[in-house]
Amino acid sequence: MSALPYRIGYGEDAHRLEAGRTLVLGGVPVPHAPAGAVAHSDGDAALHALADALLSGLALGDIGQYFPDTAAEWQGLDSAVILARALELVRARGYRPANAALVVTLDRPKLGPLRAAMAQRMAELLQLPETEMGVSFKTSEGLAPDHVQARATVLLVAG
């Protein structure tokens, strides 16, 4: 492994939205969401982006390599399991997250009321203080009303 004292990771994920499905973001169910993610797992784009950011920071590939959407065993999987596995791989290589930032793009519903709950849950999953888990929300300005997208960066430090 590299002797770098820190590494930066970036990840993103997107899912088409469909009525009749539950929307989960950052490990938190989104009440009053008119649609949920179409996905093999629970479709939590925020946790998927964070997991990919952890993996990319150490050149470990992406979540599709560890949890392929062709494997029946991962159908409906809680994305917290995906994030936990990515964190385990990072820790096994002598690194840990120092902070993370996440941006979710979703037209509706507005996510502001869920910011604290999402930050708390993601910080817990990453084993970070809440002050080190940034969460921002954007809309697509009507360009992509039937999808959710998340982008994440993480700072990994050795030790």
JSON list of C-alpha atoms in Angstrom, two decimals:
[
{"chain": "A", "resi": 1, "resn": "MET", "atom": "CA", "xyz": [0.00, 0.00, 0.00]},
{"chain": "A", "resi": 2, "resn": "SER", "atom": "CA", "xyz": [1.06, 3.56, -0.57]},
{"chain": "A", "resi": 3, "resn": "ALA", "atom": "CA", "xyz": [2.97, 5.41, 2.13]},
{"chain": "A", "resi": 4, "resn": "LEU", "atom": "CA", "xyz": [0.69, 8.43, 1.72]},
{"chain": "A", "resi": 5, "resn": "PRO", "atom": "CA", "xyz": [-0.61, 9.69, 5.06]},
{"chain": "A", "resi": 6, "resn": "TYR", "atom": "CA", "xyz": [-3.98, 10.47, 3.46]},
{"chain": "A", "resi": 7, "resn": "ARG", "atom": "CA", "xyz": [-6.07, 9.58, 0.42]},
{"chain": "A", "resi": 8, "resn": "ILE", "atom": "CA", "xyz": [-9.12, 11.24, -1.13]},
{"chain": "A", "resi": 9, "resn": "GLY", "atom": "CA", "xyz": [-12.00, 9.19, -2.49]},
{"chain": "A", "resi": 10, "resn": "TYR", "atom": "CA", "xyz": [-14.92, 10.13, -4.71]},
{"chain": "A", "resi": 11, "resn": "GLY", "atom": "CA", "xyz": [-18.09, 8.21, -5.44]},
{"chain": "A", "resi": 12, "resn": "GLU", "atom": "CA", "xyz": [-21.43, 8.76, -7.04]},
{"chain": "A", "resi": 13, "resn": "ASP", "atom": "CA", "xyz": [-24.62, 6.84, -7.63]},
{"chain": "A", "resi": 14, "resn": "ALA", "atom": "CA", "xyz": [-27.95, 7.43, -9.35]},
{"chain": "A", "resi": 15, "resn": "HIS", "atom": "CA", "xyz": [-31.23, 5.57, -9.55]},
{"chain": "A", "resi": 16, "resn": "ARG", "atom": "CA", "xyz": [-34.40, 5.99, -11.53]},
{"chain": "A", "resi": 17, "resn": "LEU", "atom": "CA", "xyz": [-37.43, 6.66, -9.33]},
{"chain": "A", "resi": 18, "resn": "GLU", "atom": "CA", "xyz": [-40.70, 4.78, -9.58]},
{"chain": "A", "resi": 19, "resn": "ALA", "atom": "CA", "xyz": [-44.02, 5.19, -7.77]},
{"chain": "A", "resi": 20, "resn": "GLY", "atom": "CA", "xyz": [-44.88, 2.54, -5.21]},
{"chain": "A", "resi": 21, "resn": "ARG", "atom": "CA", "xyz": [-41.33, 2.11, -3.94]},
{"chain": "A", "resi": 22, "resn": "THR", "atom": "CA", "xyz": [-39.82, 3.31, -0.67]},
{"chain": "A", "resi": 23, "resn": "LEU", "atom": "CA", "xyz": [-37.11, 5.96, -0.91]},
{"chain": "A", "resi": 24, "resn": "VAL", "atom": "CA", "xyz": [-34.18, 5.56, 1.49]},
{"chain": "A", "resi": 25, "resn": "LEU", "atom": "CA", "xyz": [-31.30, 8.07, 1.57]},
{"chain": "A", "resi": 26, "resn": "GLY", "atom": "CA", "xyz": [-28.39, 8.09, 3.97]},
{"chain": "A", "resi": 27, "resn": "GLY", "atom": "CA", "xyz": [-29.89, 5.15, 5.83]},
{"chain": "A", "resi": 28, "resn": "VAL", "atom": "CA", "xyz": [-33.08, 7.12, 6.54]},
{"chain": "A", "resi": 29, "resn": "PRO", "atom": "CA", "xyz": [-36.51, 6.40, 4.99]},
{"chain": "A", "resi": 30, "resn": "VAL", "atom": "CA", "xyz": [-37.84, 9.52, 3.24]},
{"chain": "A", "resi": 31, "resn": "PRO", "atom": "CA", "xyz": [-41.46, 10.07, 4.31]},
{"chain": "A", "resi": 32, "resn": "HIS", "atom": "CA", "xyz": [-43.94, 11.37, 1.73]},
{"chain": "A", "resi": 33, "resn": "ALA", "atom": "CA", "xyz": [-41.62, 10.54, -1.17]},
{"chain": "A", "resi": 34, "resn": "PRO", "atom": "CA", "xyz": [-43.79, 10.11, -4.28]},
{"chain": "A", "resi": 35, "resn": "ALA", "atom": "CA", "xyz": [-41.41, 7.44, -5.61]},
{"chain": "A", "resi": 36, "resn": "GLY", "atom": "CA", "xyz": [-38.49, 5.26, -4.58]},
{"chain": "A", "resi": 37, "resn": "ALA", "atom": "CA", "xyz": [-35.33, 4.00, -6.24]},
{"chain": "A", "resi": 38, "resn": "VAL", "atom": "CA", "xyz": [-35.40, 1.21, -8.77]},
{"chain": "A", "resi": 39, "resn": "ALA", "atom": "CA", "xyz": [-32.44, -0.91, -7.70]},
{"chain": "A", "resi": 40, "resn": "HIS", "atom": "CA", "xyz": [-31.24, -4.41, -6.91]},
{"chain": "A", "resi": 41, "resn": "SER", "atom": "CA", "xyz": [-30.50, -3.44, -3.29]},
{"chain": "A", "resi": 42, "resn": "ASP", "atom": "CA", "xyz": [-32.58, -0.95, -1.29]},
{"chain": "A", "resi": 43, "resn": "GLY", "atom": "CA", "xyz": [-31.33, 1.73, -3.72]},
{"chain": "A", "resi": 44, "resn": "ASP", "atom": "CA", "xyz": [-29.86, 4.10, -1.14]},
{"chain": "A", "resi": 45, "resn": "ALA", "atom": "CA", "xyz": [-27.87, 6.30, -3.53]},
{"chain": "A", "resi": 46, "resn": "ALA", "atom": "CA", "xyz": [-26.27, 8.24, -0.66]},
{"chain": "A", "resi": 47, "resn": "LEU", "atom": "CA", "xyz": [-24.78, 5.16, 1.00]},
{"chain": "A", "resi": 48, "resn": "HIS", "atom": "CA", "xyz": [-23.75, 3.76, -2.38]},
{"chain": "A", "resi": 49, "resn": "ALA", "atom": "CA", "xyz": [-21.88, 6.97, -3.21]},
{"chain": "A", "resi": 50, "resn": "LEU", "atom": "CA", "xyz": [-20.14, 6.92, 0.18]},
{"chain": "A", "resi": 51, "resn": "ALA", "atom": "CA", "xyz": [-19.16, 3.27, -0.25]},
{"chain": "A", "resi": 52, "resn": "ASP", "atom": "CA", "xyz": [-17.73, 3.96, -3.70]},
{"chain": "A", "resi": 53, "resn": "ALA", "atom": "CA", "xyz": [-15.85, 6.98, -2.33]},
{"chain": "A", "resi": 54, "resn": "LEU", "atom": "CA", "xyz": [-14.24, 4.79, 0.35]},
{"chain": "A", "resi": 55, "resn": "LEU", "atom": "CA", "xyz": [-13.27, 2.19, -2.22]},
{"chain": "A", "resi": 56, "resn": "SER", "atom": "CA", "xyz": [-11.97, 4.66, -4.80]},
{"chain": "A", "resi": 57, "resn": "GLY", "atom": "CA", "xyz": [-9.75, 6.38, -2.24]},
{"chain": "A", "resi": 58, "resn": "LEU", "atom": "CA", "xyz": [-7.67, 3.22, -2.04]},
{"chain": "A", "resi": 59, "resn": "ALA", "atom": "CA", "xyz": [-8.15, 2.06, -5.65]},
{"chain": "A", "resi": 60, "resn": "LEU", "atom": "CA", "xyz": [-10.31, -0.86, -4.51]},
{"chain": "A", "resi": 61, "resn": "GLY", "atom": "CA", "xyz": [-12.82, -0.69, -7.35]},
{"chain": "A", "resi": 62, "resn": "ASP", "atom": "CA", "xyz": [-16.53, -0.11, -6.80]},
{"chain": "A", "resi": 63, "resn": "ILE", "atom": "CA", "xyz": [-19.47, -1.69, -5.02]},
{"chain": "A", "resi": 64, "resn": "GLY", "atom": "CA", "xyz": [-20.54, -3.58, -8.13]},
{"chain": "A", "resi": 65, "resn": "GLN", "atom": "CA", "xyz": [-17.45, -5.77, -7.77]},
{"chain": "A", "resi": 66, "resn": "TYR", "atom": "CA", "xyz": [-18.39, -6.76, -4.23]},
{"chain": "A", "resi": 67, "resn": "PHE", "atom": "CA", "xyz": [-22.19, -6.74, -4.54]},
{"chain": "A", "resi": 68, "resn": "PRO", "atom": "CA", "xyz": [-23.05, -7.49, -8.20]},
{"chain": "A", "resi": 69, "resn": "ASP", "atom": "CA", "xyz": [-26.63, -6.73, -9.21]},
{"chain": "A", "resi": 70, "resn": "THR", "atom": "CA", "xyz": [-26.75, -10.11, -10.93]},
{"chain": "A", "resi": 71, "resn": "ALA", "atom": "CA", "xyz": [-26.49, -12.01, -7.63]},
{"chain": "A", "resi": 72, "resn": "ALA", "atom": "CA", "xyz": [-29.84, -12.97, -6.12]},
{"chain": "A", "resi": 73, "resn": "GLU", "atom": "CA", "xyz": [-28.33, -12.96, -2.61]},
{"chain": "A", "resi": 74, "resn": "TRP", "atom": "CA", "xyz": [-28.05, -9.15, -2.70]},
{"chain": "A", "resi": 75, "resn": "GLN", "atom": "CA", "xyz": [-31.66, -8.52, -3.77]},
{"chain": "A", "resi": 76, "resn": "GLY", "atom": "CA", "xyz": [-33.18, -5.91, -1.43]},
{"chain": "A", "resi": 77, "resn": "LEU", "atom": "CA", "xyz": [-29.95, -5.64, 0.59]},
{"chain": "A", "resi": 78, "resn": "ASP", "atom": "CA", "xyz": [-29.76, -2.88, 3.21]},
{"chain": "A", "resi": 79, "resn": "SER", "atom": "CA", "xyz": [-27.10, -0.50, 1.86]},
{"chain": "A", "resi": 80, "resn": "ALA", "atom": "CA", "xyz": [-25.66, -0.13, 5.36]},
{"chain": "A", "resi": 81, "resn": "VAL", "atom": "CA", "xyz": [-24.19, -3.60, 4.76]},
{"chain": "A", "resi": 82, "resn": "ILE", "atom": "CA", "xyz": [-22.51, -2.33, 1.58]},
{"chain": "A", "resi": 83, "resn": "LEU", "atom": "CA", "xyz": [-21.05, 0.67, 3.38]},
{"chain": "A", "resi": 84, "resn": "ALA", "atom": "CA", "xyz": [-19.86, -1.49, 6.28]},
{"chain": "A", "resi": 85, "resn": "ARG", "atom": "CA", "xyz": [-18.01, -3.80, 3.87]},
{"chain": "A", "resi": 86, "resn": "ALA", "atom": "CA", "xyz": [-16.32, -0.86, 2.13]},
{"chain": "A", "resi": 87, "resn": "LEU", "atom": "CA", "xyz": [-15.27, 0.55, 5.50]},
{"chain": "A", "resi": 88, "resn": "GLU", "atom": "CA", "xyz": [-13.92, -2.85, 6.54]},
{"chain": "A", "resi": 89, "resn": "LEU", "atom": "CA", "xyz": [-11.77, -3.00, 3.38]},
{"chain": "A", "resi": 90, "resn": "VAL", "atom": "CA", "xyz": [-10.42, 0.51, 4.02]},
{"chain": "A", "resi": 91, "resn": "ARG", "atom": "CA", "xyz": [-9.59, -0.27, 7.66]},
{"chain": "A", "resi": 92, "resn": "ALA", "atom": "CA", "xyz": [-7.89, -3.53, 6.65]},
{"chain": "A", "resi": 93, "resn": "ARG", "atom": "CA", "xyz": [-5.47, -1.42, 4.61]},
{"chain": "A", "resi": 94, "resn": "GLY", "atom": "CA", "xyz": [-4.60, 0.81, 7.53]},
{"chain": "A", "resi": 95, "resn": "TYR", "atom": "CA", "xyz": [-6.83, 3.81, 6.75]},
{"chain": "A", "resi": 96, "resn": "ARG", "atom": "CA", "xyz": [-9.93, 5.34, 8.28]},
{"chain": "A", "resi": 97, "resn": "PRO", "atom": "CA", "xyz": [-12.26, 8.13, 7.17]},
{"chain": "A", "resi": 98, "resn": "ALA", "atom": "CA", "xyz": [-11.51, 11.51, 8.74]},
{"chain": "A", "resi": 99, "resn": "ASN", "atom": "CA", "xyz": [-14.42, 13.34, 7.15]},
{"chain": "A", "resi": 100, "resn": "ALA", "atom": "CA", "xyz": [-16.97, 12.95, 4.39]},
{"chain": "A", "resi": 101, "resn": "ALA", "atom": "CA", "xyz": [-19.16, 15.23, 2.30]},
{"chain": "A", "resi": 102, "resn": "LEU", "atom": "CA", "xyz": [-22.28, 14.20, 0.43]},
{"chain": "A", "resi": 103, "resn": "VAL", "atom": "CA", "xyz": [-24.51, 16.00, -2.08]},
{"chain": "A", "resi": 104, "resn": "VAL", "atom": "CA", "xyz": [-27.91, 14.52, -2.97]},
{"chain": "A", "resi": 105, "resn": "THR", "atom": "CA", "xyz": [-29.83, 15.74, -6.02]},
{"chain": "A", "resi": 106, "resn": "LEU", "atom": "CA", "xyz": [-33.58, 15.13, -5.79]},
{"chain": "A", "resi": 107, "resn": "ASP", "atom": "CA", "xyz": [-36.44, 17.30, -7.00]},
{"chain": "A", "resi": 108, "resn": "ARG", "atom": "CA", "xyz": [-39.03, 16.16, -4.46]},
{"chain": "A", "resi": 109, "resn": "PRO", "atom": "CA", "xyz": [-39.67, 15.90, -1.64]},
{"chain": "A", "resi": 110, "resn": "LYS", "atom": "CA", "xyz": [-37.44, 18.52, -0.07]},
{"chain": "A", "resi": 111, "resn": "LEU", "atom": "CA", "xyz": [-34.85, 16.81, 2.11]},
{"chain": "A", "resi": 112, "resn": "GLY", "atom": "CA", "xyz": [-33.87, 19.68, 4.43]},
{"chain": "A", "resi": 113, "resn": "PRO", "atom": "CA", "xyz": [-35.96, 18.37, 7.34]},
{"chain": "A", "resi": 114, "resn": "LEU", "atom": "CA", "xyz": [-34.02, 15.07, 7.16]},
{"chain": "A", "resi": 115, "resn": "ARG", "atom": "CA", "xyz": [-30.52, 16.60, 7.11]},
{"chain": "A", "resi": 116, "resn": "ALA", "atom": "CA", "xyz": [-29.75, 15.99, 10.80]},
{"chain": "A", "resi": 117, "resn": "ALA", "atom": "CA", "xyz": [-31.08, 12.42, 10.80]},
{"chain": "A", "resi": 118, "resn": "MET", "atom": "CA", "xyz": [-29.17, 11.57, 7.63]},
{"chain": "A", "resi": 119, "resn": "ALA", "atom": "CA", "xyz": [-25.93, 13.14, 8.88]},
{"chain": "A", "resi": 120, "resn": "GLN", "atom": "CA", "xyz": [-26.27, 11.33, 12.20]},
{"chain": "A", "resi": 121, "resn": "ARG", "atom": "CA", "xyz": [-26.89, 7.94, 10.57]},
{"chain": "A", "resi": 122, "resn": "MET", "atom": "CA", "xyz": [-24.08, 8.27, 8.01]},
{"chain": "A", "resi": 123, "resn": "ALA", "atom": "CA", "xyz": [-21.63, 9.52, 10.65]},
{"chain": "A", "resi": 124, "resn": "GLU", "atom": "CA", "xyz": [-22.55, 6.52, 12.80]},
{"chain": "A", "resi": 125, "resn": "LEU", "atom": "CA", "xyz": [-22.01, 4.11, 9.90]},
{"chain": "A", "resi": 126, "resn": "LEU", "atom": "CA", "xyz": [-18.64, 5.72, 9.04]},
{"chain": "A", "resi": 127, "resn": "GLN", "atom": "CA", "xyz": [-17.64, 5.88, 12.73]},
{"chain": "A", "resi": 128, "resn": "LEU", "atom": "CA", "xyz": [-17.19, 9.65, 12.48]},
{"chain": "A", "resi": 129, "resn": "PRO", "atom": "CA", "xyz": [-18.26, 12.53, 14.70]},
{"chain": "A", "resi": 130, "resn": "GLU", "atom": "CA", "xyz": [-21.36, 14.19, 13.21]},
{"chain": "A", "resi": 131, "resn": "THR", "atom": "CA", "xyz": [-19.33, 17.37, 12.75]},
{"chain": "A", "resi": 132, "resn": "GLU", "atom": "CA", "xyz": [-17.26, 15.50, 10.13]},
{"chain": "A", "resi": 133, "resn": "MET", "atom": "CA", "xyz": [-20.23, 14.44, 7.97]},
{"chain": "A", "resi": 134, "resn": "GLY", "atom": "CA", "xyz": [-21.32, 17.18, 5.56]},
{"chain": "A", "resi": 135, "resn": "VAL", "atom": "CA", "xyz": [-24.70, 16.80, 3.87]},
{"chain": "A", "resi": 136, "resn": "SER", "atom": "CA", "xyz": [-26.01, 19.08, 1.09]},
{"chain": "A", "resi": 137, "resn": "PHE", "atom": "CA", "xyz": [-29.11, 18.93, -1.07]},
{"chain": "A", "resi": 138, "resn": "LYS", "atom": "CA", "xyz": [-29.80, 20.15, -4.59]},
{"chain": "A", "resi": 139, "resn": "THR", "atom": "CA", "xyz": [-32.60, 19.85, -7.12]},
{"chain": "A", "resi": 140, "resn": "SER", "atom": "CA", "xyz": [-32.16, 19.10, -10.80]},
{"chain": "A", "resi": 141, "resn": "GLU", "atom": "CA", "xyz": [-34.19, 22.25, -11.56]},
{"chain": "A", "resi": 142, "resn": "GLY", "atom": "CA", "xyz": [-36.65, 19.99, -13.36]},
{"chain": "A", "resi": 143, "resn": "LEU", "atom": "CA", "xyz": [-34.03, 18.45, -15.66]},
{"chain": "A", "resi": 144, "resn": "ALA", "atom": "CA", "xyz": [-34.30, 14.98, -14.11]},
{"chain": "A", "resi": 145, "resn": "PRO", "atom": "CA", "xyz": [-37.41, 14.78, -11.93]},
{"chain": "A", "resi": 146, "resn": "ASP", "atom": "CA", "xyz": [-37.58, 10.99, -12.03]},
{"chain": "A", "resi": 147, "resn": "HIS", "atom": "CA", "xyz": [-34.18, 10.22, -10.59]},
{"chain": "A", "resi": 148, "resn": "VAL", "atom": "CA", "xyz": [-32.04, 10.59, -7.49]},
{"chain": "A", "resi": 149, "resn": "GLN", "atom": "CA", "xyz": [-28.31, 11.13, -7.57]},
{"chain": "A", "resi": 150, "resn": "ALA", "atom": "CA", "xyz": [-25.68, 11.32, -4.84]},
{"chain": "A", "resi": 151, "resn": "ARG", "atom": "CA", "xyz": [-22.03, 12.36, -4.93]},
{"chain": "A", "resi": 152, "resn": "ALA", "atom": "CA", "xyz": [-19.58, 11.86, -2.09]},
{"chain": "A", "resi": 153, "resn": "THR", "atom": "CA", "xyz": [-16.01, 12.63, -1.16]},
{"chain": "A", "resi": 154, "resn": "VAL", "atom": "CA", "xyz": [-14.08, 11.19, 1.76]},
{"chain": "A", "resi": 155, "resn": "LEU", "atom": "CA", "xyz": [-10.74, 12.00, 3.28]},
{"chain": "A", "resi": 156, "resn": "LEU", "atom": "CA", "xyz": [-8.97, 8.83, 4.39]},
{"chain": "A", "resi": 157, "resn": "VAL", "atom": "CA", "xyz": [-6.10, 9.03, 6.82]},
{"chain": "A", "resi": 158, "resn": "ALA", "atom": "CA", "xyz": [-3.53, 6.41, 7.72]},
{"chain": "A", "resi": 159, "resn": "GLY", "atom": "CA", "xyz": [-3.67, 5.02, 11.21]}
]
